[in-house]
PDB file of C-alpha atoms in Angstrom:
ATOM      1  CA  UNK S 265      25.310 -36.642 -41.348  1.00 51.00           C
ATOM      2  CA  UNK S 266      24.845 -35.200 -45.167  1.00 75.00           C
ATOM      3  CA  UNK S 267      20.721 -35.441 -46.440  1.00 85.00           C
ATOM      4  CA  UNK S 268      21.655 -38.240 -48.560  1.00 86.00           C
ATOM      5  CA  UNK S 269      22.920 -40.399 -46.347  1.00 86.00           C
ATOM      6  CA  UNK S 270      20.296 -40.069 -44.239  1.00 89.00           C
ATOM      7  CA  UNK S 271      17.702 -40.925 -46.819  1.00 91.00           C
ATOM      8  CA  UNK S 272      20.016 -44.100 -47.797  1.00 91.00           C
ATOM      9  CA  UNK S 273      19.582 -45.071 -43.887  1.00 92.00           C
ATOM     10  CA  UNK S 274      15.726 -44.679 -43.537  1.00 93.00           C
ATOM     11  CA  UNK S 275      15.641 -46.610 -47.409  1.00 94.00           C
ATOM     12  CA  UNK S 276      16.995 -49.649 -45.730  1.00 94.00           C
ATOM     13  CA  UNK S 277      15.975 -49.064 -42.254  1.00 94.00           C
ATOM     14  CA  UNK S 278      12.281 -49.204 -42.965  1.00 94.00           C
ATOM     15  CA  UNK S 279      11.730 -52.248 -44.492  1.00 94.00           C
ATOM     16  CA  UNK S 280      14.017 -54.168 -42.282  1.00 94.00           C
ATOM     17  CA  UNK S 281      12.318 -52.906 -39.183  1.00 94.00           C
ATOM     18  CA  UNK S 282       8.834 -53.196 -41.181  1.00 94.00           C
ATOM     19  CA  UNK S 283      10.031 -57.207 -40.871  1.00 94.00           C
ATOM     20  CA  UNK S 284      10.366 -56.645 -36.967  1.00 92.00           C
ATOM     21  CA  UNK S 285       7.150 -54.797 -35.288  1.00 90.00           C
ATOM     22  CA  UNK S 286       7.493 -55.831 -32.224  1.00 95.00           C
ATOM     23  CA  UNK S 287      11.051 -53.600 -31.350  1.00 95.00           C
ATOM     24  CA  UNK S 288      11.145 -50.436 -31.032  1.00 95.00           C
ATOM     25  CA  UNK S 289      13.807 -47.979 -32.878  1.00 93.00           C
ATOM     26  CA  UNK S 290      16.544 -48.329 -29.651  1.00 93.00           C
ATOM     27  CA  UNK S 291      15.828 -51.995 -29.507  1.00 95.00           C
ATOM     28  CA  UNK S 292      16.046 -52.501 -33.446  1.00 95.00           C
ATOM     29  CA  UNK S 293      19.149 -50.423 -33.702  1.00 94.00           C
ATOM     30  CA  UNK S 294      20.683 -52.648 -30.744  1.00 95.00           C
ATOM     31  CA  UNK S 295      20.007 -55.782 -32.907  1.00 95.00           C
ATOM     32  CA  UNK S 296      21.352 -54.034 -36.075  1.00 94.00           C
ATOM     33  CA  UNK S 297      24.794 -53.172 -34.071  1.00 94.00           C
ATOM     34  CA  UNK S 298      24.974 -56.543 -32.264  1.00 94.00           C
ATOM     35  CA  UNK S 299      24.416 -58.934 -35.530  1.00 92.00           C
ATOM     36  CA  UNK S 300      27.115 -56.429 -37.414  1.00 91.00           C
ATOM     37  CA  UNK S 301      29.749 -57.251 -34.031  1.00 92.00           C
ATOM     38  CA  UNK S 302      29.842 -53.677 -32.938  1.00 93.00           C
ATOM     39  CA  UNK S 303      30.567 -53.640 -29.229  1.00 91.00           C
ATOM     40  CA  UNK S 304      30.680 -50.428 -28.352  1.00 91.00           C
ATOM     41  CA  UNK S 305      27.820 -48.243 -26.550  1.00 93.00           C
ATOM     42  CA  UNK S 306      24.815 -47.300 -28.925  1.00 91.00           C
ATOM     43  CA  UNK S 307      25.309 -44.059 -29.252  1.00 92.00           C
ATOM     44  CA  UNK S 308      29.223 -44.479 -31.379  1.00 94.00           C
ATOM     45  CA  UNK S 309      27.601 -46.407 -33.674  1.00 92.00           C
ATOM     46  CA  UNK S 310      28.103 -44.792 -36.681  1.00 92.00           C
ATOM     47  CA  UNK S 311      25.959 -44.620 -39.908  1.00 91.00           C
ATOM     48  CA  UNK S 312      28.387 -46.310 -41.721  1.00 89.00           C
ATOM     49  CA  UNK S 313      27.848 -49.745 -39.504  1.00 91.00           C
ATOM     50  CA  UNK S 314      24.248 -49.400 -40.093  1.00 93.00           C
ATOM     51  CA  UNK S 315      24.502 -48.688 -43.648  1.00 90.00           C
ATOM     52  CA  UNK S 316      26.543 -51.325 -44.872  1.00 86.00           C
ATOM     53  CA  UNK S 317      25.181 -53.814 -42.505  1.00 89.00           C
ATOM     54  CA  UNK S 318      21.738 -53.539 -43.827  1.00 91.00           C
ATOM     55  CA  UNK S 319      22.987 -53.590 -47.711  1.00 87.00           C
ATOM     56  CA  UNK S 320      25.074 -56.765 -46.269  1.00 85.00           C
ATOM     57  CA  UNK S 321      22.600 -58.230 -43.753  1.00 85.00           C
ATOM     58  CA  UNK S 322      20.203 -60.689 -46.272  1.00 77.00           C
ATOM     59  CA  UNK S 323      23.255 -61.571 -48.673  1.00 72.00           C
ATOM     60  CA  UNK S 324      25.317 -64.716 -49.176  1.00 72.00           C
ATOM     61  CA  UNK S 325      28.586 -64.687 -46.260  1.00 71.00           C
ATOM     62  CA  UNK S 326      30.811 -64.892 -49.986  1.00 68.00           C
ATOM     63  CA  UNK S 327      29.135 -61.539 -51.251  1.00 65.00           C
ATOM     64  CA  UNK S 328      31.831 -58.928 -51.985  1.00 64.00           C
ATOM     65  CA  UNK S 329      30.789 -55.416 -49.979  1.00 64.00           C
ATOM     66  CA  UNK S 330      29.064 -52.835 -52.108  1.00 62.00           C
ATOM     67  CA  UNK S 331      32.045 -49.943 -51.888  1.00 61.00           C
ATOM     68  CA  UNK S 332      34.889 -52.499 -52.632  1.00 60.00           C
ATOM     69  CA  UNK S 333      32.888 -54.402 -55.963  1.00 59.00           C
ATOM     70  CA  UNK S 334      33.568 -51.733 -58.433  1.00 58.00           C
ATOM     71  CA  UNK S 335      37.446 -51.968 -57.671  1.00 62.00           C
ATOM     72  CA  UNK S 336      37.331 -56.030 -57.645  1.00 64.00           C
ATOM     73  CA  UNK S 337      39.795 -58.322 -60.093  1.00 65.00           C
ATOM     74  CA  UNK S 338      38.931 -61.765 -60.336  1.00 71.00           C
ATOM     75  CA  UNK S 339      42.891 -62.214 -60.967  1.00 77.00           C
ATOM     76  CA  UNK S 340      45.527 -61.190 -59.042  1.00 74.00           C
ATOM     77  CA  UNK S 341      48.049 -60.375 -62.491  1.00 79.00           C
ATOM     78  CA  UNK S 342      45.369 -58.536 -63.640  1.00 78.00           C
ATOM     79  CA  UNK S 343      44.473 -56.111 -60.901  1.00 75.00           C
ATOM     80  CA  UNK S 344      48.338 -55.944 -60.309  1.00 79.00           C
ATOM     81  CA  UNK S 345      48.656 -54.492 -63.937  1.00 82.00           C
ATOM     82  CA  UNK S 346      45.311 -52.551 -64.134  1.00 76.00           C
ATOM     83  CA  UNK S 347      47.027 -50.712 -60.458  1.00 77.00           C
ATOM     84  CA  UNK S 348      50.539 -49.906 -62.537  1.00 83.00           C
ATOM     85  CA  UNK S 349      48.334 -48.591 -65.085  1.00 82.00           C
ATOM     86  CA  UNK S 350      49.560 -51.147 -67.828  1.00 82.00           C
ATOM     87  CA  UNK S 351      45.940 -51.987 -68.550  1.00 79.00           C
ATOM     88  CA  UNK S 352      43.854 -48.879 -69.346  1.00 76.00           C
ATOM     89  CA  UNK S 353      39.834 -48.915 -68.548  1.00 67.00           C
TER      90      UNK S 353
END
């Protein structure tokens, strides 16, 4: 794991657990991985779960996922032509 991904992790991993004193790290991490539907043993889940499931975890169900909002096109003719590089940025 790079240095700044692992300060991104403890950013939003502290004041979510901060809102949960009562588990401990395994037990918080559990939660984390079983409210993002990861099924798999504890120790595959991967940094990339955690992180975008705590960026994701207090917004609206419609919110668009932090990576994927830069590249987003309200209309479909328009991010059709922006991808063919008819429409310049």
């Amino acid at each position: 794991m790079k240095c700044h991904r692992l300060n991104e992790l403890i950013a939003l991993l502290q004041p979510a657990w901060q809102k949960e004193p009562d588990l401990n790290l395994l037990q918080f991490l559990q939660k984390l991985a079983d409210e993002s539907g990861f099924s798999g043993p504890i120790e595959q889940l991967t940094d990339d779960i955690l992180i975008y499931h705590l960026k994701m975890r207090d917004a609206e169900k419609s919110a668009l996922i932090p990576g994927l909002k830069k590249d987003y096109e309200e209309d479909f003719k328009t991010a059709l032509l922006r991808a063919r590089g008819v429409i310049k940025d």
